[in-house]
Amino acid sequence: MVTHDQVQRDVAHDNTVISEAWLHLFASRADTSITLRIMHVEGESLQYESSSDAIRICLATQKIKDIKEILESGGHDYTTHEDPSLPTERIVTQDPLGNEVLFTPQANTFSMPSSPEIKPVHSKKLPDVLSLSDEPRKNIGILTSGGDAPGMNACVRAVVRMAIARNCRPFFIYEGYQGLVDGGDKIKEAGWMDVSGFLTVGGTVIGTARCAAFREIEGRRTGVHNLIKRGIDALVVIGGDGSLTGADRLRAEWPEHVAALEKDKRITEAEAQRYRTLMIVGMVGSIDNDLASTDMTIGACSALERICESVDAILSTAMSHRRAFVVEVMGRHCGWLALNAAISTGADYLFIPEAPPSKDDWQTAMCKTLKASREAGKRTSLVIVAEGAIDRSLKPIKAEYIREVLSTRLGYDTRVTTLGHVQRGGAPAHFDRFLATMQGAEAVEAILRAKPETPSPVIGMLENKITTQPLKEAIELTSEVAQAIEKQDFARAMELRSESFSKQLASYKEIANFNPASKDKLPAEQRLRIAILHAGAPAGGMNTATRSAVRLCLNRGHTALGVHNGFPGLMRGEITELDWLTVDGWTICGGSKLGTNRDQPGPQLGAIAYQLQKHGIQALLVIGGFEAYTAVLELADNRTQYPAFNIPMVLVPATVSNNVPGTEYSLGSDTAANVIVRSTDMIKQSASSNRRRVFVIEVQGGNCGFLAVTAGLSGGSTTVYAPEEGVDLTRLQRDIAHLRTRYTKELGNSEGRVTLCNEKASPIYSTDMIANIYDAESGGFYGARTAVLGHLQQGGTPSPLDRCRANTMAIDAINWLQSRCWDSMEIPDEDAVRLPPSQLKRKYFPRVFTNTPDTAAVIGVVGSEVRFTPISDLVAHTDFARRVPRTIWWSAARQLVDILSGVGVDIENGGCSTLYKSCAIDLTAEDLMRLYGQHGTIDKLEFNFPE
């Protein structure tokens, strides 16, 4: 707001302006912003012709009586309106531009009574006002093409609602490119409520179909004609690499098609000028996760969940009958599904296209491996094979042939299960909904930013960041994988996958099977005694991490010691040696098999040091949440007092709250988010059946709003209450006003709604209180209920994402501990580093001794990279009072929760008062070449803790 109280002369209108104020309301788009000039003039008021774009303005004031006197003294028309709920009447009048102005004593008023009896003032013509933006409103077509993938509907929903919020018009194009060619009723404008319920539905509601006509130039020209006639100047395509290639080709040919259509008189000259360019944005919907320049594609995570659910069930019957199973999963040119399924289910053997068996006689190698596991006591054998698996001479490896080999050579009762299209179906998992929603919103932003010369982008994800990449180069990289396989250049094929893919494959091969001979890999003096301890609340993935760590230790000759019942168990000496068979089935087990609690080591540091010395523990792997973080920090801080603490120690973050500094994801957070989303789906179903019900659902997270925000976005929450922003009456008034508005307009066809509330969102406004306020202020339009999910979020089978992350972090943690231990054995001069006699109770150093800060660390997932950060370095980035990191990466998701639920959105006309700041990182073709051609890094994708 800009004001002045100096008397000035308004030259344009020849009036003396005693005082004036300029108020500017900033909107998401410049051409929907509003500027008000309020003037106190000397003499007769300015009068203009009323505008055809008149608006309604609501002003809150307690001086209603004074306003009436001013209007009457100036001879202005007004009407009064009684409201029993208000202390005074309301007044409606018009300003000289014909805008209706409401004066009311009630704040946050979003509607006004009609006043047809007020006569607008007419005088001289209003001077022309330049538009802040002459850019026409975008009309965005949305189509899904190729194989369906869970999460496509979530993506469509996000594009539709974000387009409306950004004052664009979205259009459904049904049946993919076939609908584009057919036109007519296959292209329809999409409304806000048309995508209601899309989040929970698998497949694609708007359909997909093969289209031979689109492969021909005349078919594509017909599609161009249909787009122009519907006024569509931008296209969002959700599909695989073939679908995106078709979209890019359509854009390249667009000028040629427009010229031909104008020449044939099928479109007018004005239409040809108006639609001279087409903007295309692609998003990859593919369960294979086969786009080379992205870490994850829409649908891959859900497909992995279907595979794991099926294989988990198969393993129980296999164990009963001592059977072997060969399970075929999808993946023609990409082994991502097969590899991650093998890690998540503990498969004994794996076949993928990018990495064929290293030996020509792979049959003998496979039989030897499986036989060794059976001899170690395992009752089952499981082989995962991708549908595109081949040997090094490109000969296909089929599931049925593997069955024959196992039955003939080993005599196993072997069965084949081909999962087929089960992998494509079902409700999408939390991560696919989250990814699809974030990418869908960014697709609209990419369209609004684009210039005619902007290359067609594809929305991807790299290093846990949403990216926009040049579509053409991304597809070329993907095609290069298949070409490398055909040329038998398997090393290049692996290079084109992410670095994490190669590391996952290497770690899987090392821990998949029991190999007694592997103890000879390390000389006796390099073998270690490594303790594994769980601390804090249980979280999905704790047992998976333990299993991977134990198996790696045993195959290298180390001794893996399990500490039961957390730090109290360590103090009491509850330590046992873990063997291969004990941890074999821990992959799919939730909770903590070792036992865990929140107790800190502080009261019994001396007893803990004694047990470490007694059992000869040379390295410590702690798996847990914030309690584990503070415990490791305490041990590191007391190294000078207790020499037994001078060993390498590392924390693997595992907590549903995802509040451990040094990592973007903690084990268990994805499992908990899936529980919340599934529960939300069921509760919304109940609420929708009642038609007029709102549920306030309490979720865990402590003082970290990660679960509430991310699960709220993927579950379709109306809003979320998180500790980072708190709860106050103004916020509650806004949310209640939104609910009342929506239920008023949806009368008779209302949908159920949910609100997620973090357990510590507010010390005053509890979940019950928020629900009671909702209910009391509903005006009879809806009722409010509560649901507390509680410890459901900490239990259940770990999600595949948590299992894979657990495996990666555990393997890297053991490698790091091993390296730090070996480094500490190399002490050239003991006397130079020996502690003073007062602090050292033994004559000689233990074989492993290190007290440098970098040997007590937190392992974290930062982007797609696994990073070790000294725990002492993280202290400055930790809010210990609130038990959270000082920085968060998921703030962009919080903005979208409100926008996509309609808060602040003019649902009927378009536009939004809620600001959204794009979070996408723009990558160029040169960036992709640096990543995948030169195996370098990109600064703009790097995350570093703020100084």
Coordinates of C-alpha atoms in Angstrom, one line a residue, residues 58-394:
C58 CA -15.8 -6.2 0.6
L59 CA -14.5 -3.8 3.3
A60 CA -14.7 -4.6 7.0
T61 CA -15.3 -1.7 9.4
Q62 CA -17.0 -1.1 12.7
K63 CA -18.0 2.4 11.7
I64 CA -21.1 1.5 9.7
K65 CA -23.1 4.5 11.1
D66 CA -20.4 7.0 10.0
I67 CA -20.3 5.4 6.5
K68 CA -24.1 5.9 6.2
E69 CA -23.7 9.6 7.1
I70 CA -21.0 10.2 4.6
L71 CA -23.0 8.5 1.8
E72 CA -26.1 10.4 2.6
S73 CA -24.3 13.8 2.8
G74 CA -22.8 13.1 -0.6
G75 CA -26.1 12.0 -2.1
H76 CA -24.9 8.5 -3.0
D77 CA -27.4 5.6 -3.3
Y78 CA -26.9 2.7 -1.0
T79 CA -29.0 -0.2 0.5
T80 CA -28.9 -1.7 4.0
H81 CA -29.1 -5.4 4.8
E82 CA -30.0 -6.9 8.1
D83 CA -28.2 -10.0 9.5
P84 CA -29.3 -11.3 12.9
S85 CA -25.8 -12.7 13.5
L86 CA -24.1 -9.3 13.2
P87 CA -24.3 -6.4 15.7
T88 CA -25.1 -3.8 13.0
E89 CA -26.5 -3.8 9.5
R90 CA -24.5 -4.1 6.3
I91 CA -24.3 -1.4 3.6
V92 CA -24.0 -2.0 -0.2
T93 CA -23.2 0.9 -2.6
Q94 CA -21.4 1.5 -5.9
D95 CA -18.2 3.4 -6.7
P96 CA -17.9 5.6 -9.8
L97 CA -16.7 2.6 -11.9
G98 CA -19.8 0.5 -11.2
N99 CA -18.0 -1.8 -8.7
E100 CA -20.2 -2.9 -5.9
V101 CA -18.8 -2.1 -2.4
L102 CA -19.9 -3.8 0.8
F103 CA -19.3 -2.3 4.2
T104 CA -19.6 -5.0 6.9
P105 CA -18.6 -5.4 10.5
Q106 CA -17.6 -9.0 9.8
A107 CA -14.1 -9.9 8.8
N108 CA -13.3 -12.5 6.1
T109 CA -16.5 -12.0 4.2
F110 CA -16.5 -13.8 0.9
S111 CA -20.0 -12.9 -0.5
M112 CA -22.4 -9.9 -0.5
P113 CA -26.1 -9.5 -0.9
S114 CA -27.4 -8.4 -4.3
S115 CA -28.6 -4.8 -4.6
P116 CA -30.3 -4.3 -8.0
E117 CA -32.0 -1.1 -6.9
I118 CA -28.7 0.8 -6.8
K119 CA -28.3 2.9 -9.9
P120 CA -24.8 3.2 -11.3
V121 CA -23.4 6.7 -12.0
H122 CA -22.8 7.6 -15.6
S123 CA -20.7 10.5 -16.7
K124 CA -17.6 10.8 -18.9
K125 CA -15.8 7.7 -20.3
L126 CA -13.2 6.0 -18.1
P127 CA -9.6 6.5 -19.5
D128 CA -8.1 3.4 -21.1
V129 CA -6.0 1.3 -18.7
L130 CA -3.2 -0.7 -20.1
S131 CA -3.4 -4.5 -19.3
L132 CA -0.6 -5.7 -17.2
S133 CA -0.3 -8.7 -19.5
D134 CA -1.6 -9.1 -23.1
E135 CA -0.9 -12.8 -23.0
P136 CA -4.0 -14.8 -23.9
R137 CA -5.3 -17.4 -21.5
K138 CA -3.8 -20.9 -22.1
N139 CA -5.9 -23.8 -23.1
I140 CA -4.1 -27.1 -22.1
G141 CA -5.0 -30.5 -23.5
I142 CA -4.2 -33.5 -21.4
L143 CA -3.8 -37.0 -22.7
T144 CA -2.4 -40.3 -21.5
S145 CA -0.8 -42.7 -23.9
G146 CA 1.1 -46.0 -24.1
G147 CA 0.9 -48.6 -21.3
D148 CA -1.1 -47.4 -18.3
A149 CA 0.7 -46.8 -15.0
P150 CA -0.5 -46.2 -11.4
G151 CA -0.3 -42.5 -10.7
M152 CA -1.4 -41.3 -14.1
N153 CA -4.7 -40.2 -12.7
A154 CA -3.0 -38.3 -9.9
C155 CA -1.0 -36.5 -12.5
V156 CA -4.1 -35.7 -14.6
R157 CA -5.7 -34.3 -11.5
A158 CA -2.8 -32.1 -10.6
V159 CA -2.6 -30.7 -14.2
V160 CA -6.3 -30.0 -14.3
R161 CA -6.5 -28.3 -10.9
M162 CA -3.3 -26.4 -11.3
A163 CA -4.4 -25.2 -14.7
I164 CA -7.6 -23.8 -13.3
A165 CA -5.7 -22.2 -10.4
R166 CA -3.4 -20.5 -12.8
N167 CA -6.3 -19.2 -14.9
C168 CA -6.0 -21.7 -17.7
R169 CA -8.6 -24.0 -19.3
P170 CA -7.8 -27.7 -19.2
F171 CA -9.2 -30.2 -21.7
F172 CA -9.4 -34.0 -21.4
I173 CA -8.3 -35.8 -24.6
Y174 CA -9.8 -39.3 -24.2
E175 CA -8.2 -42.5 -25.5
G176 CA -4.8 -41.0 -26.0
Y177 CA -3.7 -40.0 -29.5
Q178 CA -6.7 -41.8 -30.9
G179 CA -8.9 -39.3 -29.2
L180 CA -6.7 -36.5 -30.6
V181 CA -7.3 -37.8 -34.1
D182 CA -11.0 -38.5 -33.6
G183 CA -11.8 -35.2 -32.0
G184 CA -15.5 -34.4 -31.3
D185 CA -16.7 -35.6 -27.9
K186 CA -13.2 -37.2 -27.3
I187 CA -12.0 -33.7 -26.4
K188 CA -13.9 -32.1 -23.5
E189 CA -13.2 -29.2 -21.2
A190 CA -12.3 -30.5 -17.7
G191 CA -13.8 -29.0 -14.6
W192 CA -12.5 -29.0 -11.0
M193 CA -14.9 -31.7 -9.8
D194 CA -14.3 -33.9 -12.9
V195 CA -11.0 -35.1 -11.3
S196 CA -12.5 -35.7 -7.8
G197 CA -11.5 -39.1 -6.6
F198 CA -8.7 -39.6 -9.2
L199 CA -6.0 -40.0 -6.6
T200 CA -7.1 -43.5 -5.5
V201 CA -7.8 -44.9 -9.0
G202 CA -5.2 -47.0 -10.8
G203 CA -4.7 -47.0 -14.6
T204 CA -5.9 -43.9 -16.5
V205 CA -9.5 -42.7 -16.3
I206 CA -9.3 -40.8 -19.5
G207 CA -8.1 -43.9 -21.4
T208 CA -5.2 -44.9 -23.6
A209 CA -5.2 -46.7 -26.9
R210 CA -2.9 -47.6 -29.8
C211 CA -3.4 -45.3 -32.8
A212 CA -2.2 -46.3 -36.2
A213 CA -3.6 -43.1 -37.7
F214 CA -1.3 -40.9 -35.7
R215 CA 1.7 -42.6 -37.2
E216 CA 0.7 -41.2 -40.6
I217 CA 1.1 -37.5 -41.4
E218 CA -2.6 -37.1 -42.3
G219 CA -3.6 -38.5 -38.9
R220 CA -1.4 -36.0 -37.1
R221 CA -2.7 -33.2 -39.3
T222 CA -6.3 -34.1 -38.3
G223 CA -5.2 -34.0 -34.7
V224 CA -3.7 -30.5 -35.2
H225 CA -7.0 -29.4 -36.7
N226 CA -9.0 -30.7 -33.8
L227 CA -6.7 -29.0 -31.3
I228 CA -7.0 -25.6 -33.1
K229 CA -10.8 -25.9 -33.4
R230 CA -11.0 -26.4 -29.6
G231 CA -8.6 -23.6 -29.0
I232 CA -5.9 -25.8 -27.4
D233 CA -2.4 -24.2 -27.6
A234 CA -0.5 -26.5 -25.2
L235 CA -0.4 -30.2 -24.7
V236 CA 0.5 -32.3 -21.7
V237 CA 1.4 -35.9 -22.6
I238 CA 1.8 -38.6 -19.9
G239 CA 3.2 -41.8 -21.2
G240 CA 6.3 -43.8 -22.1
D241 CA 9.2 -42.9 -24.4
G242 CA 7.2 -43.8 -27.5
S243 CA 4.4 -41.5 -26.5
L244 CA 6.7 -38.6 -25.8
T245 CA 8.6 -39.1 -29.0
G246 CA 5.3 -38.8 -30.9
A247 CA 4.5 -35.6 -29.0
D248 CA 7.8 -34.1 -29.9
R249 CA 7.4 -35.0 -33.5
L250 CA 4.0 -33.4 -33.5
R251 CA 5.4 -30.1 -32.2
A252 CA 8.2 -30.2 -34.8
E253 CA 5.7 -30.6 -37.6
W254 CA 3.2 -28.1 -36.2
P255 CA 4.0 -25.1 -38.4
E256 CA 3.8 -27.3 -41.5
H257 CA 0.4 -28.6 -40.4
V258 CA -0.9 -25.2 -39.7
A259 CA 0.2 -23.9 -43.1
A260 CA -1.4 -26.8 -44.8
L261 CA -4.7 -26.4 -42.9
E262 CA -4.9 -22.7 -43.7
K263 CA -4.2 -23.4 -47.4
D264 CA -7.0 -26.0 -47.5
K265 CA -9.3 -23.4 -45.8
R266 CA -9.9 -25.8 -42.8
I267 CA -8.8 -23.0 -40.5
T268 CA -9.0 -19.3 -40.8
E269 CA -6.0 -16.9 -41.2
A270 CA -6.7 -15.6 -37.7
E271 CA -6.6 -19.1 -36.3
A272 CA -3.4 -19.8 -38.1
Q273 CA -1.9 -16.7 -36.6
R274 CA -3.3 -17.4 -33.1
Y275 CA -2.0 -21.0 -33.0
R276 CA 1.3 -20.7 -34.8
T277 CA 3.1 -22.6 -32.1
L278 CA 2.2 -25.6 -29.8
M279 CA 3.8 -26.0 -26.4
I280 CA 4.3 -29.7 -25.3
V281 CA 5.3 -30.9 -21.9
G282 CA 5.9 -34.6 -21.2
M283 CA 5.8 -36.7 -18.1
V284 CA 6.9 -40.3 -18.0
G285 CA 4.3 -42.7 -16.9
S286 CA 6.0 -46.1 -17.0
I287 CA 6.2 -48.9 -14.5
D288 CA 9.6 -50.0 -15.9
N289 CA 11.3 -46.8 -14.6
D290 CA 13.1 -46.8 -18.0
L291 CA 13.7 -43.1 -18.7
A292 CA 17.5 -42.7 -18.5
S293 CA 17.5 -39.2 -17.2
T294 CA 15.2 -39.5 -14.2
D295 CA 15.6 -41.4 -10.9
M296 CA 11.9 -42.5 -10.8
T297 CA 9.0 -42.6 -13.2
I298 CA 5.3 -42.4 -12.4
G299 CA 4.0 -45.9 -11.7
A300 CA 7.3 -47.7 -10.9
C301 CA 7.0 -47.6 -7.2
S302 CA 3.4 -48.9 -7.3
A303 CA 4.4 -51.7 -9.6
L304 CA 7.2 -52.7 -7.3
E305 CA 4.7 -52.8 -4.4
R306 CA 2.5 -55.2 -6.4
I307 CA 5.4 -57.4 -7.1
C308 CA 6.5 -57.5 -3.5
E309 CA 3.0 -58.2 -2.2
S310 CA 2.8 -61.1 -4.6
V311 CA 6.2 -62.5 -3.9
D312 CA 5.8 -62.1 -0.1
A313 CA 2.7 -64.3 -0.4
I314 CA 4.4 -66.8 -2.7
L315 CA 7.3 -67.2 -0.2
S316 CA 4.9 -68.4 2.6
T317 CA 3.6 -71.3 0.4
A318 CA 7.1 -72.0 -0.9
M319 CA 8.4 -72.4 2.6
S320 CA 5.6 -74.8 3.5
H321 CA 6.5 -77.2 0.7
R322 CA 10.3 -76.5 0.3
R323 CA 9.6 -75.3 -3.2
A324 CA 11.5 -73.2 -5.6
F325 CA 9.7 -70.4 -7.5
V326 CA 10.7 -68.5 -10.6
V327 CA 8.9 -65.2 -10.8
E328 CA 8.8 -63.2 -14.0
V329 CA 8.3 -59.4 -13.8
M330 CA 8.0 -56.7 -16.4
G331 CA 11.0 -54.9 -17.8
R332 CA 11.8 -55.4 -21.5
H333 CA 14.9 -53.2 -21.6
C334 CA 15.2 -52.1 -18.0
G335 CA 15.9 -54.3 -15.0
W336 CA 14.9 -51.8 -12.3
L337 CA 11.8 -53.6 -11.3
A338 CA 13.5 -57.0 -11.2
L339 CA 16.5 -55.7 -9.2
N340 CA 14.6 -53.8 -6.6
A341 CA 12.1 -56.7 -6.3
A342 CA 15.0 -59.1 -5.7
I343 CA 16.5 -56.8 -3.0
S344 CA 13.1 -56.2 -1.4
T345 CA 12.1 -59.9 -1.2
G346 CA 15.5 -61.5 -0.6
A347 CA 15.6 -63.4 -3.9
D348 CA 18.4 -65.9 -4.4
Y349 CA 19.1 -65.2 -8.0
L350 CA 18.4 -62.5 -10.6
F351 CA 18.3 -62.0 -14.3
I352 CA 18.1 -58.5 -15.9
P353 CA 18.7 -57.2 -19.5
E354 CA 21.5 -54.7 -18.7
A355 CA 23.7 -57.2 -16.8
P356 CA 23.6 -60.7 -18.3
P357 CA 25.3 -63.6 -16.4
S358 CA 29.0 -63.2 -16.5
K359 CA 29.5 -66.8 -17.4
D360 CA 28.3 -68.7 -20.5
D361 CA 27.4 -71.6 -18.3
W362 CA 25.2 -69.6 -16.1
Q363 CA 23.0 -72.6 -15.4
T364 CA 25.8 -74.3 -13.4
A365 CA 26.6 -71.1 -11.5
M366 CA 22.9 -70.6 -10.6
C367 CA 22.5 -74.2 -9.4
K368 CA 25.7 -74.0 -7.3
T369 CA 24.5 -70.8 -5.6
L370 CA 21.0 -72.1 -4.8
K371 CA 22.3 -75.4 -3.6
A372 CA 24.7 -73.6 -1.1
S373 CA 21.7 -71.7 0.4
R374 CA 19.7 -74.9 0.8
E375 CA 22.6 -76.6 2.5
A376 CA 22.9 -73.7 4.9
G377 CA 19.3 -74.5 6.0
K378 CA 17.1 -72.4 3.8
R379 CA 13.8 -74.0 2.8
T380 CA 13.0 -72.0 -0.3
S381 CA 14.6 -70.8 -3.5
L382 CA 13.5 -67.7 -5.3
V383 CA 14.6 -66.5 -8.7
I384 CA 13.5 -63.2 -10.2
V385 CA 13.7 -62.8 -13.9
A386 CA 12.9 -59.7 -16.0
E387 CA 10.8 -60.3 -19.1
G388 CA 13.7 -58.9 -21.3
A389 CA 16.5 -61.0 -19.6
I390 CA 19.2 -62.3 -21.9
D391 CA 22.5 -64.0 -21.8
R392 CA 25.7 -62.4 -23.2
S393 CA 25.0 -63.6 -26.7
L394 CA 21.5 -61.9 -26.5

